[in-house]
PDB file of C-alpha atoms in Angstrom:
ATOM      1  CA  UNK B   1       0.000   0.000   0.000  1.00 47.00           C
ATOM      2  CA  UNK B   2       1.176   3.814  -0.656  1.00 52.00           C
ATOM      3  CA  UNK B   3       1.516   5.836   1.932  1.00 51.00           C
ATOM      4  CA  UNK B   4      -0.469   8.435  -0.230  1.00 53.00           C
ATOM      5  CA  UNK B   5      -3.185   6.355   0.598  1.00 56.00           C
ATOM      6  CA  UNK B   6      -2.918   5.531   4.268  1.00 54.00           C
ATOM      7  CA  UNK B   7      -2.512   9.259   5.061  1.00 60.00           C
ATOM      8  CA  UNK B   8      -6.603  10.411   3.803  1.00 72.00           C
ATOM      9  CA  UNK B   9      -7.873   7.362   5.687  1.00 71.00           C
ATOM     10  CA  UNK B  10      -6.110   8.416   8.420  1.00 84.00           C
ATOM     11  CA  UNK B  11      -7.582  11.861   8.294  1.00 85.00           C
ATOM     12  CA  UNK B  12     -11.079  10.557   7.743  1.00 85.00           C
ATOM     13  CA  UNK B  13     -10.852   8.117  10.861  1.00 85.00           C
ATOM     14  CA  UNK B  14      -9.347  11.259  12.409  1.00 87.00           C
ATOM     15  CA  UNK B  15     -12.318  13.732  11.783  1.00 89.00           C
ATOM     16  CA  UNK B  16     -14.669  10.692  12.608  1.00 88.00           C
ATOM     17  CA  UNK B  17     -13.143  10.587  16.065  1.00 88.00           C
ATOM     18  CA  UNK B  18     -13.280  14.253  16.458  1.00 91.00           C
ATOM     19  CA  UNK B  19     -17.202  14.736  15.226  1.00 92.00           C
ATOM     20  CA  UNK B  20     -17.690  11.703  18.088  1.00 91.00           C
ATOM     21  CA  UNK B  21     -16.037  13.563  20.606  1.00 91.00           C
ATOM     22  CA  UNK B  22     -17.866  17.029  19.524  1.00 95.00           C
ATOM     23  CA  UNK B  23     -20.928  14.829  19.638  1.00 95.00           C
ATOM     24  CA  UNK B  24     -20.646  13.824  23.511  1.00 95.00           C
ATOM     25  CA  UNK B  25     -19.332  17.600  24.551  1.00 95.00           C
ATOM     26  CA  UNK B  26     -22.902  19.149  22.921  1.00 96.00           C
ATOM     27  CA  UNK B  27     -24.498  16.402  24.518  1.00 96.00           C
ATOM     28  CA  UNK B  28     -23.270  17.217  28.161  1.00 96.00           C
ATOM     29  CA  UNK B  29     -23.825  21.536  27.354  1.00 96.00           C
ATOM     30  CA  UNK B  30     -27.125  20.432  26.343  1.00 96.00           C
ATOM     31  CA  UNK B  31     -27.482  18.618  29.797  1.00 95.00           C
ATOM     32  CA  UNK B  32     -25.855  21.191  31.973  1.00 95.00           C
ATOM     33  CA  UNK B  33     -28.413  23.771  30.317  1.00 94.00           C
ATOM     34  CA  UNK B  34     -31.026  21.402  31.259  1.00 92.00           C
ATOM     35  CA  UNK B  35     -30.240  20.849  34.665  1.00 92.00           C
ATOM     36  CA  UNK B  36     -29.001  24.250  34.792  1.00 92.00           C
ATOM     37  CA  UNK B  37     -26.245  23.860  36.825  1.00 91.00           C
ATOM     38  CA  UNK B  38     -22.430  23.320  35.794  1.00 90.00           C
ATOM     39  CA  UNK B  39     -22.329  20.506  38.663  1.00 93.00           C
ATOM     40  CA  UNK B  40     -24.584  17.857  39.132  1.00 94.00           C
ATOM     41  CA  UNK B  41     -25.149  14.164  38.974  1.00 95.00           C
ATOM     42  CA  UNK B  42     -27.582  13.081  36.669  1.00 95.00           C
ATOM     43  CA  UNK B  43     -29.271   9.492  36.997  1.00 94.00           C
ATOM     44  CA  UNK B  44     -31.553   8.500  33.744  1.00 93.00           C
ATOM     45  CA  UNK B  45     -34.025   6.202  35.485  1.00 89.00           C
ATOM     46  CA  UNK B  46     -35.321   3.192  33.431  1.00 87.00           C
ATOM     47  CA  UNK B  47     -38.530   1.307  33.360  1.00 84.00           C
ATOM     48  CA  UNK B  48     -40.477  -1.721  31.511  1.00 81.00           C
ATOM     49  CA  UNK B  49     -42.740  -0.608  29.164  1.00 76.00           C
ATOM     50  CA  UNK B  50     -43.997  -4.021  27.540  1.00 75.00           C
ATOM     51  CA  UNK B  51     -40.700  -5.962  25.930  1.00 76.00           C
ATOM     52  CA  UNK B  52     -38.860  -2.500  26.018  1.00 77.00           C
ATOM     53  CA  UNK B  53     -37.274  -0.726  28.693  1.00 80.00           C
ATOM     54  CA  UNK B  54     -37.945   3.715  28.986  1.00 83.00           C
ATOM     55  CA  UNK B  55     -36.878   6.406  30.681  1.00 86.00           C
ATOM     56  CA  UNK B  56     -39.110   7.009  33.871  1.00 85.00           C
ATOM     57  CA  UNK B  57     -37.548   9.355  35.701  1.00 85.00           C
ATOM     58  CA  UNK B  58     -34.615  11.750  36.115  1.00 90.00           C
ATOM     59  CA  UNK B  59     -32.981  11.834  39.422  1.00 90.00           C
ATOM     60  CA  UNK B  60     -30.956  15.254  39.757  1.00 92.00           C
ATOM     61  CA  UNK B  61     -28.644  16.204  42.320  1.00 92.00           C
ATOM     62  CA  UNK B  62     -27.427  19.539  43.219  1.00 92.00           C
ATOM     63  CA  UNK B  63     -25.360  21.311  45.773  1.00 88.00           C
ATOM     64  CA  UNK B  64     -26.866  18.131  47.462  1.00 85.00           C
ATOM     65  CA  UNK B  65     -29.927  18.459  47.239  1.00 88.00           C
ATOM     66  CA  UNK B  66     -32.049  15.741  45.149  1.00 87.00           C
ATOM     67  CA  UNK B  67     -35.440  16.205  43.148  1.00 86.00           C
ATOM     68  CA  UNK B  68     -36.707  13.719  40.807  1.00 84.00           C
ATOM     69  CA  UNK B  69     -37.822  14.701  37.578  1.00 82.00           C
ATOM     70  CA  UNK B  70     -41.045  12.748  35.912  1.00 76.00           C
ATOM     71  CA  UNK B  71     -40.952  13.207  32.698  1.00 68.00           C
ATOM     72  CA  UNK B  72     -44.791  13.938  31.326  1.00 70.00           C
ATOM     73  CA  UNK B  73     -46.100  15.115  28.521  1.00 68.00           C
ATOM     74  CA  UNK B  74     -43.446  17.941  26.412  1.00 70.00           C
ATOM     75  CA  UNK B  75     -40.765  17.555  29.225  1.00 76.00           C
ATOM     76  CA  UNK B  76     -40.964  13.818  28.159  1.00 75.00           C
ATOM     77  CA  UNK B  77     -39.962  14.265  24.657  1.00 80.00           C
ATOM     78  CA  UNK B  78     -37.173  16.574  25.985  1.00 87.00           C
ATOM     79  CA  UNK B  79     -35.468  14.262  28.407  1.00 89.00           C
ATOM     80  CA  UNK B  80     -35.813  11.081  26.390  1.00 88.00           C
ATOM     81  CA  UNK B  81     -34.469  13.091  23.023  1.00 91.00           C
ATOM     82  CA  UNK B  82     -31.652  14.357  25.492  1.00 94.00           C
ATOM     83  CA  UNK B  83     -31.517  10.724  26.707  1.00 94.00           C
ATOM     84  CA  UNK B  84     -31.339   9.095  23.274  1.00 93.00           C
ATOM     85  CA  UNK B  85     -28.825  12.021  22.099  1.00 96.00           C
ATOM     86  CA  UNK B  86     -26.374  10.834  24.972  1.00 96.00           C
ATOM     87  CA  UNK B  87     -26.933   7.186  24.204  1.00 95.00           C
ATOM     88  CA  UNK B  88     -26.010   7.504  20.648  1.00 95.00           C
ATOM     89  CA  UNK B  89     -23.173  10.298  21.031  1.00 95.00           C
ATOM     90  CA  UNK B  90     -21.372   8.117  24.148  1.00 95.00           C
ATOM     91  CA  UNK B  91     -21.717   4.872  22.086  1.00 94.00           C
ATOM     92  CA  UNK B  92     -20.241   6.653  18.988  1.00 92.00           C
ATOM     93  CA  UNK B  93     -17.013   8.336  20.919  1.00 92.00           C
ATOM     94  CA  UNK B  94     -16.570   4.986  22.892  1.00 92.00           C
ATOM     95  CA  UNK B  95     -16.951   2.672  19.786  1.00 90.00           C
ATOM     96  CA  UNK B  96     -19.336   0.258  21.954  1.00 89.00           C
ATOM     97  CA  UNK B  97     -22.775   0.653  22.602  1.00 90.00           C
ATOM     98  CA  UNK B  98     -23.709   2.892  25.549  1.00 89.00           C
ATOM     99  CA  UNK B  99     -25.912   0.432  28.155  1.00 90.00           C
ATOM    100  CA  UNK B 100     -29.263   1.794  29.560  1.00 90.00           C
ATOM    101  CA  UNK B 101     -28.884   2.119  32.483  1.00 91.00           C
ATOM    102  CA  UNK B 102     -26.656   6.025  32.394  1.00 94.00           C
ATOM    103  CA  UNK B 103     -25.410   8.026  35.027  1.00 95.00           C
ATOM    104  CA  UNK B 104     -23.744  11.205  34.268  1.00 96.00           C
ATOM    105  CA  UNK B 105     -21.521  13.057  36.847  1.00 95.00           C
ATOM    106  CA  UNK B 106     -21.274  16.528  35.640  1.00 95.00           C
ATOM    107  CA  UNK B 107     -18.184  18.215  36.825  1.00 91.00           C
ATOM    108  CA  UNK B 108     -15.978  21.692  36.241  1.00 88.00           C
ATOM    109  CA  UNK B 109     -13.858  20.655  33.570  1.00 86.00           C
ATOM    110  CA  UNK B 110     -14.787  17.195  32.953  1.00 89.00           C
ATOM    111  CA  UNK B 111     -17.705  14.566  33.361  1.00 94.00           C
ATOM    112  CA  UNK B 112     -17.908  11.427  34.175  1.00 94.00           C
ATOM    113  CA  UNK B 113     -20.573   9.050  32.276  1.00 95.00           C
ATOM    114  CA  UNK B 114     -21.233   5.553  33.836  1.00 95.00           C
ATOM    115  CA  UNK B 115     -23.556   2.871  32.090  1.00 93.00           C
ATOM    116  CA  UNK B 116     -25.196  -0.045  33.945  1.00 91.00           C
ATOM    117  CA  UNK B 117     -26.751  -2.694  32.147  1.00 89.00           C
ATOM    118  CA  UNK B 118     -30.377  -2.012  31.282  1.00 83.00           C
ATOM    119  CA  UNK B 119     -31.508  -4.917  32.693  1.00 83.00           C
ATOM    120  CA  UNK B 120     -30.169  -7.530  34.844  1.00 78.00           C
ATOM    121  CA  UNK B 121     -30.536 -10.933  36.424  1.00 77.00           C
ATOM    122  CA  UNK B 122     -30.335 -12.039  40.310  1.00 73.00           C
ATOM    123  CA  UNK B 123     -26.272 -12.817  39.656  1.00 74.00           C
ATOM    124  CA  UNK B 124     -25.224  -9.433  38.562  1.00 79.00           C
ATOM    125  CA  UNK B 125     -22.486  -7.631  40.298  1.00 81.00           C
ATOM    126  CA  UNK B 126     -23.976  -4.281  40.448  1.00 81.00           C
ATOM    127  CA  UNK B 127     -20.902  -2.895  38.589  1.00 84.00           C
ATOM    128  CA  UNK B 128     -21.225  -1.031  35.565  1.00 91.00           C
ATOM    129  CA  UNK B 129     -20.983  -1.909  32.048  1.00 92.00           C
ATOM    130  CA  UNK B 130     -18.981   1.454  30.773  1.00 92.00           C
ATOM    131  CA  UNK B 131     -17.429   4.087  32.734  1.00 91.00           C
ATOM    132  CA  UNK B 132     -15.499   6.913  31.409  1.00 91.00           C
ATOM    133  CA  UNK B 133     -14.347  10.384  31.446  1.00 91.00           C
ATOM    134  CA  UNK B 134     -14.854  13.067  28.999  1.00 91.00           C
ATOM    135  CA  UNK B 135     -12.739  14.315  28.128  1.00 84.00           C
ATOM    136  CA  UNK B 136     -10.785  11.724  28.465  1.00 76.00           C
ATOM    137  CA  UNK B 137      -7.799  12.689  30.602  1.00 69.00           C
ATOM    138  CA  UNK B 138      -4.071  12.446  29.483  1.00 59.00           C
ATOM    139  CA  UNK B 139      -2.959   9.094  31.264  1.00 58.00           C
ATOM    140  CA  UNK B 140       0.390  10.960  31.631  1.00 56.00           C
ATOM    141  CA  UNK B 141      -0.314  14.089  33.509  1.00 56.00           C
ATOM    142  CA  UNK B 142      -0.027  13.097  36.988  1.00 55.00           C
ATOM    143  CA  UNK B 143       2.093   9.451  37.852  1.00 51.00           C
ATOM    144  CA  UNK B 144       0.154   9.659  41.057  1.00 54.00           C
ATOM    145  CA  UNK B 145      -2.675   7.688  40.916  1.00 54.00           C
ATOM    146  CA  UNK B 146      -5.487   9.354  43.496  1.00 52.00           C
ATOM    147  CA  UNK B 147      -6.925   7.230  45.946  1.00 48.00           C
ATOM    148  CA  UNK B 148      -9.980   5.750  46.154  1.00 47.00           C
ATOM    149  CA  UNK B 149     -12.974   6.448  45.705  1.00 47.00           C
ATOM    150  CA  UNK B 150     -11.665   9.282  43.395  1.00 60.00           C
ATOM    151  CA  UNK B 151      -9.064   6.737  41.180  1.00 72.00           C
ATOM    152  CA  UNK B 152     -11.918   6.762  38.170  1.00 83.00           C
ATOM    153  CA  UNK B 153     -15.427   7.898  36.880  1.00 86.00           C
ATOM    154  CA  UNK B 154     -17.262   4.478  37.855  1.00 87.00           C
ATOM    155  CA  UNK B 155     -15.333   4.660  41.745  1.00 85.00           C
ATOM    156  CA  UNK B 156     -16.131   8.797  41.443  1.00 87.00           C
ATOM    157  CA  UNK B 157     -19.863   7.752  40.546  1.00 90.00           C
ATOM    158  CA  UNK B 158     -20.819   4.226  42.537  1.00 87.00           C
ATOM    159  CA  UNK B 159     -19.448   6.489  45.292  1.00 88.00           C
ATOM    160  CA  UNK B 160     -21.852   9.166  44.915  1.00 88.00           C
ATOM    161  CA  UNK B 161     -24.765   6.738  44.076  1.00 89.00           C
ATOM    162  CA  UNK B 162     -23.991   5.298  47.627  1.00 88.00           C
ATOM    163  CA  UNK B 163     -23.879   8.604  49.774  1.00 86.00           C
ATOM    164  CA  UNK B 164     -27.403   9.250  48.179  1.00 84.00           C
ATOM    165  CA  UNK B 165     -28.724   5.707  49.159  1.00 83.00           C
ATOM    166  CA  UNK B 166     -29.584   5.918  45.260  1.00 84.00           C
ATOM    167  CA  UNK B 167     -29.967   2.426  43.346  1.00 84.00           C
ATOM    168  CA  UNK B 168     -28.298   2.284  39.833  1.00 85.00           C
ATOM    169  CA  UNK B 169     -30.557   2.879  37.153  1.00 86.00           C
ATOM    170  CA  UNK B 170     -31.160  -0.517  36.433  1.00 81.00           C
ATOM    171  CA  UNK B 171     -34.130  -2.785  35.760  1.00 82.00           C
ATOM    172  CA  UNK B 172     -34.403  -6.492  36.590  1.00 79.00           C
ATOM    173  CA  UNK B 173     -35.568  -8.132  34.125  1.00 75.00           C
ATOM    174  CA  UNK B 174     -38.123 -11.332  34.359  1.00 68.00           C
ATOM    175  CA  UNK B 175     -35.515 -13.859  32.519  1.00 63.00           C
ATOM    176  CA  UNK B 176     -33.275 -16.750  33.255  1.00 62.00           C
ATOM    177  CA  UNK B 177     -29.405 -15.976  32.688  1.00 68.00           C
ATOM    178  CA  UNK B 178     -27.261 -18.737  32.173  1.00 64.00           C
ATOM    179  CA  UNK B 179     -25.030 -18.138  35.166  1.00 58.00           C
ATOM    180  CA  UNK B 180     -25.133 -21.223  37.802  1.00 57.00           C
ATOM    181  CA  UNK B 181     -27.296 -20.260  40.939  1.00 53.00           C
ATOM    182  CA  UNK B 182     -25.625 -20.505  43.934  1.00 50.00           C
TER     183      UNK B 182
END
């Protein structure tokens, strides 16, 4: 192969990468408008609708205090759009598909968005399926790794979830895994 030609696919997977990450950041403005506050956790709450799972509820937290959004009627369509918008954008810059279940940790200069699986047997963990930072932060900044529970995004956010006495936004499901039952 010419190098002539690696260098435009290059570019293109480039500018992909970069429209993904532009994606996510007008996602979270869009969000922080919403909520209307710079810092806040953010907890999309799911629920069975027939075979399909919606969004039920938004939990937000500020300045630690906690109010619970139902979404009815036009604020509906807004928060599940918004909902659907971070779905897509996070499963586009992360190159897997964002789970269900999403918790976003708004923060001054960086967020921190956590997915649990939509749905779940008895034998799940309780950990997430996806945590990450956006940006995502240069690995070689700091050689000091912070302690826990502030060494990641999923620590940052199961740690918040738990001060709250919050569940993760996850549904069980009425199915049979495959994992042997204790």
């Amino acid at each position: 192969m010419k190098l002539s030609r690696a260098l435009p696919r290059s570019a293109a997977i480039e500018a992909a990468r970069r429209a993904a990450d532009l994606a996510v950041a007008r996602c979270l403005a869009d969000l922080r408008a919403a909520v209307g506050h710079p810092e806040a956790l953010v907890v999309f709450r799911l629920q069975r609708a027939g075979d399909a799972l919606g969004l039920s509820g938004v939990d937000v937290v500020v300045d630690g205090r906690a109010r619970t959004l139902t979404p009815v009627g036009e604020h509906l369509a807004e928060w599940t759009a918004l909902y659907g918008d971070l779905l897509e954008s996070v499963g586009r810059w992360t190159g897997t598909p964002c789970p269900e279940g999403l918790v976003v940790a708004l923060r001054r200069g960086s967020t921190d968005l956590v997915g649990y699986p939509g749905e779940h047997c008895d034998h799940w963990d309780g950990g997430p399926d996806l945590a990450v930072e956006h940006p995502t932060p240069d690995p070689f900044a700091t050689l000091v790794e912070p302690p826990f529970p502030e060494c990641c995004a999923g620590h940052r956010v199961h740690a918040a979830l738990e001060s709250l006495g919050a569940p993760v936004p996850s549904v069980r499901g009425d199915f049979d895994c495959d994992d042997p039952q204790d």
